Short mmCIF file of C-alpha atoms in Angstrom, two decimals:
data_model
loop_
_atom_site.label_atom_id
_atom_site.label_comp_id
_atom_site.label_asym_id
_atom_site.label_seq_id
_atom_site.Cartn_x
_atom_site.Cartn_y
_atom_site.Cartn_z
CA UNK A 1315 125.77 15.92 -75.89
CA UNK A 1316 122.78 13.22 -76.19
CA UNK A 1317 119.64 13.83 -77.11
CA UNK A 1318 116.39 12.86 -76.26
CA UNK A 1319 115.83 9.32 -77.68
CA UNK A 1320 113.53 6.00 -77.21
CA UNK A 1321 114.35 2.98 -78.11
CA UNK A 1322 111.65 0.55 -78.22
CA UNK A 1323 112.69 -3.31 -77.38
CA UNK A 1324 110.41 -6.22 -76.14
CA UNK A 1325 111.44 -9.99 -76.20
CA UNK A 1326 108.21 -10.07 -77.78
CA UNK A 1327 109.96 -9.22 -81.02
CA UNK A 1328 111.41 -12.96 -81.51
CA UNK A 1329 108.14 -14.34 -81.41
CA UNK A 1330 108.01 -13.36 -85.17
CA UNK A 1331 109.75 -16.14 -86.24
CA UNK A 1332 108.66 -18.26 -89.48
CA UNK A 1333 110.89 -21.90 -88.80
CA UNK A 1334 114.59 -22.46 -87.32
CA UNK A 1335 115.63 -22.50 -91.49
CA UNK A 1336 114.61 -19.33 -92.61
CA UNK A 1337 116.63 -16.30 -93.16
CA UNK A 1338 114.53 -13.58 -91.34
CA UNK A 1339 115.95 -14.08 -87.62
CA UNK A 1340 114.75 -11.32 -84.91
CA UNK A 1341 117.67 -12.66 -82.98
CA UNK A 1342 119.68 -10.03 -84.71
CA UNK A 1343 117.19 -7.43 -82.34
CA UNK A 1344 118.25 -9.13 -79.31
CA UNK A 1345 121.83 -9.26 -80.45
CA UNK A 1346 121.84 -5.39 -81.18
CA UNK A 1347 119.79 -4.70 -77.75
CA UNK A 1348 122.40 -6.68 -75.81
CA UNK A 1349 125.55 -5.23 -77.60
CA UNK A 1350 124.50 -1.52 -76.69
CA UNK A 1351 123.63 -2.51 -73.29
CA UNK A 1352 127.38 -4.22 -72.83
CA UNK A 1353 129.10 -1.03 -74.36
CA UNK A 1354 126.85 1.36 -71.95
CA UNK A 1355 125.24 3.02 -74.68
CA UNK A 1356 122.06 2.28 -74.11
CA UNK A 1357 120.00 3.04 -70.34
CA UNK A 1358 116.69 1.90 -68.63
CA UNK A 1359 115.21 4.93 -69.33
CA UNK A 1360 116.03 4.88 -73.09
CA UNK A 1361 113.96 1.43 -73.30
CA UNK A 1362 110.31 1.77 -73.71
CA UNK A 1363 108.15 -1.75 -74.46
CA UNK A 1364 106.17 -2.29 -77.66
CA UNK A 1365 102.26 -2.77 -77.70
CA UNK A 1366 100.31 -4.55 -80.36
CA UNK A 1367 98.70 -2.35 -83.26
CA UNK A 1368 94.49 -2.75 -83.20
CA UNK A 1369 93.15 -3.65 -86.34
CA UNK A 1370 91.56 -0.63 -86.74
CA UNK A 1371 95.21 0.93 -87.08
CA UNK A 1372 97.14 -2.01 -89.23
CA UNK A 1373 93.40 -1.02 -91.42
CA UNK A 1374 94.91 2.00 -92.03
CA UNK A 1375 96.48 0.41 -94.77
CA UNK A 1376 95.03 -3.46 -94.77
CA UNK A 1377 91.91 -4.64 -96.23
CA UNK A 1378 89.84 -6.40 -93.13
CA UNK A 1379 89.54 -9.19 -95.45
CA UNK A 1380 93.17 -9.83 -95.35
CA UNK A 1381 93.83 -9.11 -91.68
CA UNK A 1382 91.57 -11.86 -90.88
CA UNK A 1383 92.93 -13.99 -93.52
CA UNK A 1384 96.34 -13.75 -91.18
CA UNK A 1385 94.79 -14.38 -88.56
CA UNK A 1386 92.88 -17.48 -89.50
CA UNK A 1387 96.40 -18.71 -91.00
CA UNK A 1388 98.01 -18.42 -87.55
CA UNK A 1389 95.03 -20.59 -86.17
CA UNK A 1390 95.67 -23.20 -88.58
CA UNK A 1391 92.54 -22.45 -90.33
CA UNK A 1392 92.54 -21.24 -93.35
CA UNK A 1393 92.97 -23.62 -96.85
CA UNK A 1394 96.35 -23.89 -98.26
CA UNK A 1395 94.38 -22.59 -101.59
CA UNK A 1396 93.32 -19.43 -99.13
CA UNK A 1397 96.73 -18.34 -98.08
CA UNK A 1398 97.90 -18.77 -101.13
CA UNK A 1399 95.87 -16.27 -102.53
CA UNK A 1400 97.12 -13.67 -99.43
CA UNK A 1401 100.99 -14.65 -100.25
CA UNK A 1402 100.68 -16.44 -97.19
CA UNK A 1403 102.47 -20.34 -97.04
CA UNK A 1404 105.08 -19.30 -99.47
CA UNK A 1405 108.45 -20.10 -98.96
CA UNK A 1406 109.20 -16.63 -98.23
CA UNK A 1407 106.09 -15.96 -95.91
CA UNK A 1408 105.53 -19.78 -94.58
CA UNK A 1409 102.55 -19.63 -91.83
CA UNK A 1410 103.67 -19.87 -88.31
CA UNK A 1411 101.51 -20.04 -85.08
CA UNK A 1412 100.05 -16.80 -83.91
CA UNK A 1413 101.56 -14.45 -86.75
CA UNK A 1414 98.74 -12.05 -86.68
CA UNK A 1415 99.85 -11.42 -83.07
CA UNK A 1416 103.71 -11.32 -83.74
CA UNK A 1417 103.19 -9.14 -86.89
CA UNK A 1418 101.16 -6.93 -84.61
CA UNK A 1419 103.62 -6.69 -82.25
CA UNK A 1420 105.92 -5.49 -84.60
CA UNK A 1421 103.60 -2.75 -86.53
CA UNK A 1422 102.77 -1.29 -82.89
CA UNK A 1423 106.63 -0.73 -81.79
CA UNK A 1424 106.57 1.31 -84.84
CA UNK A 1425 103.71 3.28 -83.48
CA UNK A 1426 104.93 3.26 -80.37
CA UNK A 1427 108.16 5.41 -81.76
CA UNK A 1428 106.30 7.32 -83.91
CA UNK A 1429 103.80 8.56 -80.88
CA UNK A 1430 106.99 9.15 -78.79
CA UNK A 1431 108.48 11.61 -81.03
CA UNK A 1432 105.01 13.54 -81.56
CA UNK A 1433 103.59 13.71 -78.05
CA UNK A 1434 106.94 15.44 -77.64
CA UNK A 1435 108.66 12.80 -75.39
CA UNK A 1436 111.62 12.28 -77.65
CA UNK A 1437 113.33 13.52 -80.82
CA UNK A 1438 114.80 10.51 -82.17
CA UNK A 1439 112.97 7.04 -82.04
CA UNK A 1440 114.52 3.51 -82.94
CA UNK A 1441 112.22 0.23 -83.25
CA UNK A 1442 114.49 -2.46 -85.02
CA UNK A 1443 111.45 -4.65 -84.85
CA UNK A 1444 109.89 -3.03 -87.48
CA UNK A 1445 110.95 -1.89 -91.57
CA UNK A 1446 108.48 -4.91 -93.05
CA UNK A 1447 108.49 -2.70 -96.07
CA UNK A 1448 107.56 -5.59 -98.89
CA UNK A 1449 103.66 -5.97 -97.18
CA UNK A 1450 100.86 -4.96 -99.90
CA UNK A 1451 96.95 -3.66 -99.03
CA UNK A 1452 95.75 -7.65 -99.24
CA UNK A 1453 98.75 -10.00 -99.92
CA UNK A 1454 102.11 -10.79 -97.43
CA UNK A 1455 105.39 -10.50 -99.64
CA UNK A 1456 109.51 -10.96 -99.14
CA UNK A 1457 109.04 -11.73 -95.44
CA UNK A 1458 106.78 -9.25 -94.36
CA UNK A 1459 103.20 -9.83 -93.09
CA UNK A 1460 102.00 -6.37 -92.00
CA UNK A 1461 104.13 -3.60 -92.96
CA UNK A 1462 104.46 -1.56 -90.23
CA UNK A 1463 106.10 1.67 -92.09
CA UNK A 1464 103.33 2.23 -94.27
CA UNK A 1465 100.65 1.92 -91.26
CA UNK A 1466 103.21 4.47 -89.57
CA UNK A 1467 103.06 7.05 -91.83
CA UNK A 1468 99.37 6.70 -92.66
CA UNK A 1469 98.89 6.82 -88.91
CA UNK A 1470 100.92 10.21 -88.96
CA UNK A 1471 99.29 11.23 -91.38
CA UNK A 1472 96.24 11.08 -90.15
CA UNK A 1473 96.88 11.68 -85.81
CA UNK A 1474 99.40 14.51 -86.60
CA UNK A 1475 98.87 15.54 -90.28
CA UNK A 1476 102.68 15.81 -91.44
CA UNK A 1477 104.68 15.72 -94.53
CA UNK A 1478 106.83 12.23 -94.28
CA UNK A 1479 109.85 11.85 -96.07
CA UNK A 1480 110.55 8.13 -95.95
CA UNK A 1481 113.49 7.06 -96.77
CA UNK A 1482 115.07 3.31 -97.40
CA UNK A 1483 118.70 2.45 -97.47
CA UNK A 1484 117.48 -1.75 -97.70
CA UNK A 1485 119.20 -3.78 -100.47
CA UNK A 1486 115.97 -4.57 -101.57
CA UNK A 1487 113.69 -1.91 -103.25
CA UNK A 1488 110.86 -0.50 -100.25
CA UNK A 1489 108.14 -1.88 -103.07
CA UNK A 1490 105.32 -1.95 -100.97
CA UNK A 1491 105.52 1.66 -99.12
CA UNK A 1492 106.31 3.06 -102.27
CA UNK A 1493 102.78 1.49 -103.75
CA UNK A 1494 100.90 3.07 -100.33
CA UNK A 1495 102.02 6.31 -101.05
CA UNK A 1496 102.26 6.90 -104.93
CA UNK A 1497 99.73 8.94 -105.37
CA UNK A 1498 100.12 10.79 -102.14
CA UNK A 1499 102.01 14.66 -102.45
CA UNK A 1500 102.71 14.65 -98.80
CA UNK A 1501 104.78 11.86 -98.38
CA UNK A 1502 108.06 11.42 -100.45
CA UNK A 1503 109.23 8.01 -100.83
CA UNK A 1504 113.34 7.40 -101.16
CA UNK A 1505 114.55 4.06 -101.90
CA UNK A 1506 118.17 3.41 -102.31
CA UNK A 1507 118.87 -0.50 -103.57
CA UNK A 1508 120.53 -3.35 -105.48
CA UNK A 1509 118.92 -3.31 -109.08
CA UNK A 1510 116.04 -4.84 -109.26
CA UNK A 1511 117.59 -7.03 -112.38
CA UNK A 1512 118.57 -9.95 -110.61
CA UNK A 1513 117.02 -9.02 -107.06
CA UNK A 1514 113.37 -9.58 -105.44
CA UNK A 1515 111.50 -7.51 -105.90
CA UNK A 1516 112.30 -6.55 -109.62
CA UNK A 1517 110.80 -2.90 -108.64
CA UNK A 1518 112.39 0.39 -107.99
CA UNK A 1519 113.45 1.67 -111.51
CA UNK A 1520 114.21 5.58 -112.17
CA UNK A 1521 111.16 5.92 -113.72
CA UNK A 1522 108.64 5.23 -110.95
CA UNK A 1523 107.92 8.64 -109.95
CA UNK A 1524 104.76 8.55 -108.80
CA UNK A 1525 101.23 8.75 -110.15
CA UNK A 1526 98.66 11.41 -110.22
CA UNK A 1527 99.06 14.47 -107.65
CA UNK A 1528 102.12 12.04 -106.17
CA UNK A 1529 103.97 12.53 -109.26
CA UNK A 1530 107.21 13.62 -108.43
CA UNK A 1531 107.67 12.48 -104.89
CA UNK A 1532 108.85 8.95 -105.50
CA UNK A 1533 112.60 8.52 -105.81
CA UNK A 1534 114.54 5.06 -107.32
CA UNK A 1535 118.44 5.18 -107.14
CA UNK A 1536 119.03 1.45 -108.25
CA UNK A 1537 122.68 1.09 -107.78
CA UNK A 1538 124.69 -1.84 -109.81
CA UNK A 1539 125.30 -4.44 -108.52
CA UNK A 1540 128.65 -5.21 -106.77
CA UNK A 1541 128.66 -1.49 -105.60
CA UNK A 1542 131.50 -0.68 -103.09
CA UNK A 1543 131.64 1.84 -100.22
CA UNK A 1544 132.61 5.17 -101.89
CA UNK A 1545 129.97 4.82 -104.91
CA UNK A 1546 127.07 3.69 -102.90
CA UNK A 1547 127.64 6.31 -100.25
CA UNK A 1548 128.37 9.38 -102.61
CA UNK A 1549 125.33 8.45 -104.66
CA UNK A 1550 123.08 7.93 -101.34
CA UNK A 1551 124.64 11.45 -99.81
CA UNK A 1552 124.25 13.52 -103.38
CA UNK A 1553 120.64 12.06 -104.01
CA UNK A 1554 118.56 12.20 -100.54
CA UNK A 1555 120.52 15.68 -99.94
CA UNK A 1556 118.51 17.12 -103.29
CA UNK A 1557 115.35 15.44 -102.12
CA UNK A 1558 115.25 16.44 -98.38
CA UNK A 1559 116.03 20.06 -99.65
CA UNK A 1560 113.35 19.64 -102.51
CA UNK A 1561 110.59 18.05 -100.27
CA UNK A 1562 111.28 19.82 -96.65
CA UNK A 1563 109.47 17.02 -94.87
CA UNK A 1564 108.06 17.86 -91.39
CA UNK A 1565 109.37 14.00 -89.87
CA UNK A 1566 111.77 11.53 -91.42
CA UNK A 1567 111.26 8.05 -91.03
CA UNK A 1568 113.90 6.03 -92.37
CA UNK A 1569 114.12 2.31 -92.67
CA UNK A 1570 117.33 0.72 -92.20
CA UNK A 1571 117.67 -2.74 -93.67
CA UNK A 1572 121.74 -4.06 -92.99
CA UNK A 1573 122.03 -6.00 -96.47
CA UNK A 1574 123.88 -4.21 -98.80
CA UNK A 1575 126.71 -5.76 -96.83
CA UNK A 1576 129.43 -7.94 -98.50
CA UNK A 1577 128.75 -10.77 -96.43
CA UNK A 1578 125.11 -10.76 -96.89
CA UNK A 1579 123.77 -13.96 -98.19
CA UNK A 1580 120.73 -12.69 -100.40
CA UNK A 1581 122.56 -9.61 -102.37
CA UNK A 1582 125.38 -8.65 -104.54
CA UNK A 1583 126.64 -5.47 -103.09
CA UNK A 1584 130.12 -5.01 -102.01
CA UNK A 1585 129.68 -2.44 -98.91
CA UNK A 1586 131.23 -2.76 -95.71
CA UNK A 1587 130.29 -1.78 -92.52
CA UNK A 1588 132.05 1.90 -92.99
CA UNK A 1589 128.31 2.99 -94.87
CA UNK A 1590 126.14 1.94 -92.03
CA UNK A 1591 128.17 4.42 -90.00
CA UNK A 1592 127.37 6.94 -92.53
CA UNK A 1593 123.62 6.28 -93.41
CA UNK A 1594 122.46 7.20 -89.88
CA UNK A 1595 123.98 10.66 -89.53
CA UNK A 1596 123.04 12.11 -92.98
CA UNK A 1597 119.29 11.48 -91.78
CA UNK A 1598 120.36 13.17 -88.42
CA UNK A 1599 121.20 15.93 -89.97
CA UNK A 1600 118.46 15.85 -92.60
CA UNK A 1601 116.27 15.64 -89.35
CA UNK A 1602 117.64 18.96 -87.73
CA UNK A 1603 117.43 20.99 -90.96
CA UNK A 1604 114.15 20.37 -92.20
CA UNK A 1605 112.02 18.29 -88.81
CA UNK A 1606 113.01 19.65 -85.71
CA UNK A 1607 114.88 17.01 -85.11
CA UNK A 1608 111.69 14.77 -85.67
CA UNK A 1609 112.94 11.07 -86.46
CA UNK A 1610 112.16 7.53 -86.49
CA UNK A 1611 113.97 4.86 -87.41
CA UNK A 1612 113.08 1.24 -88.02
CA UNK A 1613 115.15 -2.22 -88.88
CA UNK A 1614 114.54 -3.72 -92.27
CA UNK A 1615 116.51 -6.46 -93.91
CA UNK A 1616 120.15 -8.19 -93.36
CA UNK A 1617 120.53 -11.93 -93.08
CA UNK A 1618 124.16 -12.34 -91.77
CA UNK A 1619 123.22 -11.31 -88.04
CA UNK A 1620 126.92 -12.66 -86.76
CA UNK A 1621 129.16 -10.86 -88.55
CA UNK A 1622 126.62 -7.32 -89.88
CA UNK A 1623 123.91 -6.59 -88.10
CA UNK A 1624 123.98 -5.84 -84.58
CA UNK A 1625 127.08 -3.75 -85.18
CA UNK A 1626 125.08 -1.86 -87.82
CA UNK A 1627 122.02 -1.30 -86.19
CA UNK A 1628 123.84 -0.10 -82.89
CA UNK A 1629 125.26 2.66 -85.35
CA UNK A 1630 121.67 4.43 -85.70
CA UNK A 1631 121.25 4.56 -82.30
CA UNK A 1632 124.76 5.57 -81.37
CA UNK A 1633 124.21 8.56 -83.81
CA UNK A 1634 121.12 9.58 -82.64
CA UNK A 1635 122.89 9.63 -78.83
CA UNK A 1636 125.35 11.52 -81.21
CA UNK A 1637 127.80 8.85 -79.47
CA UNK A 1638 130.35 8.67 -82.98
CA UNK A 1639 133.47 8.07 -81.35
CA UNK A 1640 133.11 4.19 -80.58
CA UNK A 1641 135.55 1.69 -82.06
CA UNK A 1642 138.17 -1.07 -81.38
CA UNK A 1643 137.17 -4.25 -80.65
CA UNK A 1644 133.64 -5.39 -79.36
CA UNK A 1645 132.82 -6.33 -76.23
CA UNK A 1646 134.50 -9.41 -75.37
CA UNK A 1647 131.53 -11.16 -73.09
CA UNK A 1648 129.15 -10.31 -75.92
CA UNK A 1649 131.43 -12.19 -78.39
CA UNK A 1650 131.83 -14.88 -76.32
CA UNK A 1651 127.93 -15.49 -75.79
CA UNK A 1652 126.78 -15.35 -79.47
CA UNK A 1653 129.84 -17.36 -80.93
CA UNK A 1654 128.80 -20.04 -79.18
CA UNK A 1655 125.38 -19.80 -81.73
CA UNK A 1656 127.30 -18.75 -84.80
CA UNK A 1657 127.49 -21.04 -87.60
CA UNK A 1658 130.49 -18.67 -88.73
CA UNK A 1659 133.60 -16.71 -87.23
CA UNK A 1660 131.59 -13.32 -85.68
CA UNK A 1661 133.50 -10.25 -86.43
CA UNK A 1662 135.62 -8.97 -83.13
CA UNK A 1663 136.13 -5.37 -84.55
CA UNK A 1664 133.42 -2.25 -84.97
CA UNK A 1665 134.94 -1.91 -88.43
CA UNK A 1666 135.35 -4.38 -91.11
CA UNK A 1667 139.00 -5.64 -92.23
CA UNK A 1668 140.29 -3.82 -95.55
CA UNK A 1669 140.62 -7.19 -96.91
CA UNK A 1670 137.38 -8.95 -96.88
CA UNK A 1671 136.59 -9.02 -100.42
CA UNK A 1672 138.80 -9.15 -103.88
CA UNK A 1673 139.55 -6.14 -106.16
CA UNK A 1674 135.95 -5.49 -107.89
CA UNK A 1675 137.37 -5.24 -111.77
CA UNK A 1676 134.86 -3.32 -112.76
CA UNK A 1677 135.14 -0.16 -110.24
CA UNK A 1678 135.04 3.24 -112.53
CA UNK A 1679 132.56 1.56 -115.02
CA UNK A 1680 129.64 0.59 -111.75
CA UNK A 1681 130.72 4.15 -110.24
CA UNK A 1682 130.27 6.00 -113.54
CA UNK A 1683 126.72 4.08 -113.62
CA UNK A 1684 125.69 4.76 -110.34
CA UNK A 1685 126.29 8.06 -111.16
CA UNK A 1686 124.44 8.72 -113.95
CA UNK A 1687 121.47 6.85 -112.35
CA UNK A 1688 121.49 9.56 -110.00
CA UNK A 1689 121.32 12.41 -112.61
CA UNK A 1690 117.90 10.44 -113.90
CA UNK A 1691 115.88 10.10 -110.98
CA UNK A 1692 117.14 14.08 -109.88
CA UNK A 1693 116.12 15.24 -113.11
CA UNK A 1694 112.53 16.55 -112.00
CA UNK A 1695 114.09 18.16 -109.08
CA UNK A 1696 116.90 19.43 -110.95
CA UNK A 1697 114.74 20.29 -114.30
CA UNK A 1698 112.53 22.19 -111.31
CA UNK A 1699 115.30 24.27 -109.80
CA UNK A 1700 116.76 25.20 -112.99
CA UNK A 1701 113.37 26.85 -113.64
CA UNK A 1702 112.16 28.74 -111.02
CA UNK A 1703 116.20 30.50 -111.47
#
């Protein structure tokens, strides 16, 4: 049976686009859009457009100072010394015409979601335009100008006044909503990534808990690198299954960045595509047992959009239709369209080959880590329960 969901699309999305070169591509949203809409999983009704977040909203967690900064940059007016100050002209966040607007975009088709679910017109929400989760207070950082998560749950915060449990299943640590929130009791932040050791942004250890009355409710499970399918999703499934029980959050927002991926050029994890068929229904269920159903979900990172990310993506919506049974080979007119684009062979299958990495040697010994990494960050929760019994 399918629920009640939203998904919120706009060919607006692409116009966030830093240069032809650069590995954040919002073609990957179109991609995922048009691959649901070929397998008939995905209606007119279902679609609902984006609108652009006022500053008075993306303030919510942006200094004023720094929106305009943005929006100077996208005029071509602001000093290279300027931007530089606002992590703006880097080679990760080069300035592009019109950002503020495109950024905007982007931070409003989170709202967008978000208001669906709480005015009561839905019970699941998707916006794969959004999960910009490395954006600070006053400085743009790892691709992201605005970050639309943290306005989110500010902005639920303060139209609905909920608990948020926010979790991130990105390669990349969710640095900059963990920062937002870390002194904050009523919103637990969950980030699931690739060490920070040899991966941007170098954050995300065990030991950042939180600060203050937020001690406590920020959760780190840095997994080793080279990680493989049955580690990574047996640590994910243990840890946010303690937290979600710990926390009982009134809405979960999750951000779903499609890097941990094998084929992903810009980490060292060794999934496949069997955990981003996973990921999505453990926050479904999360979502039933503790929200009401209450979720949104947003996009996040993943770089190879050929051969990862559409199918991915289409996974959290085909969960929340609770539409699990799809598999074989992809549409063939779909395939036919974007390999003419692809640099590389596109995958032709829902599910990834058994074969498309080597042996990892070191198996038991990154398993064994991962594992104890998980006993760390539980141990408040854990230390917790084993009191109050």
């Amino acid at each position: 049976m399918s629920e009640k969901c939203v998904f919120v699309y706009s060919d607006q999305f692409e116009t966030y686009k830093f240069n032809e070169h650069h590995p954040f591509n919002q073609k990957r949203v179109t991609m995922t859009y048009e691959l649901l809409r070929e397998v008939n999983a995905l209606s007119d009704e279902q679609i609902i457009p984006p609108r652009m977040a006022t500053d008075e909203e993306l303030q919510l967690i942006h200094d004023k100072a720094y929106i305009e900064a943005v929006k100077k940059a996208g005029q071509g007016e602001l000093s290279e010394e300027v931007a530089l100050n606002y992590g703006l002209g880097t080679e990760d966040v080069p300035i592009f015409p019109n950002m503020h607007e495109a950024s905007a975009w982007l931070v409003g088709g989170t709202l967008t979601a978000v208001d669906s679910v709480l005015s009561g017109q839905a019970t699941h929400a998707l916006n794969l335009g959004g999960g910009l989760h490395h954006g600070f207070r006053g400085k743009a950082s790892g691709f992201c100008i605005y970050n639309d998560s943290s306005v989110a749950i500010k902005y639920i915060q303060e139209k609905y006044g909920l608990r948020v449990l926010y979790v991130d299943t990105d390669a990349h640590h969710g640095d900059g909503v963990q920062w937002s929130f870390y002194d904050d009791p009523d919103v637990c932040t969950f980030s699931i990534h690739e060490t920070g050791r040899y991966l941007f942004p170098g954050t995300g250890n065990v030991n950042e808990r939180g600060q203050g009355k937020g001690y406590g409710f920020s959760f780190n499970i840095p997994v080793d690198a080279f990680t493989e399918d049955d580690s990574w999703l047996d640590t994910y499934s243990t840890a946010l299954r303690e937290v979600a029980d710990f926390f009982k959050p009134d809405i979960i927002f999750t951000q779903n960045g499609a890097d941990s991926h094998y084929y992903d050029p810009l980490t060292h994890l060794s999934s496949t595509i069997k955990i981003y068929r996973e990921i999505p229904k453990l926050a479904h269920e999360i979502a039933h047992k503790h929200c009401d159903g209450r979720w949104i979900a947003v996009g996040g990172g993943g770089y190879d959009i050929w051969r990862v990310v559409p199918r991915a993506w289409s996974f959290i919506w085909l969960e929340m239709m609770n539409e699990r049974n799809i598999n074989g080979p992809l549409p063939a007119n779909w395939l036919s369209k974007w390999q003419l684009q692809a640099p590389v062979k596109m995958a032709c299958e829902w599910e990834d080959k058994h074969d498309i990495y080597k042996p990892i040697p070191r198996r038991s010994e990154i398993t064994e880590k991962n594992a104890q990494t998980v006993t760390k960050a539980l141990l408040p929760i854990r230390n917790h329960s084993s009191k109050a019994t």
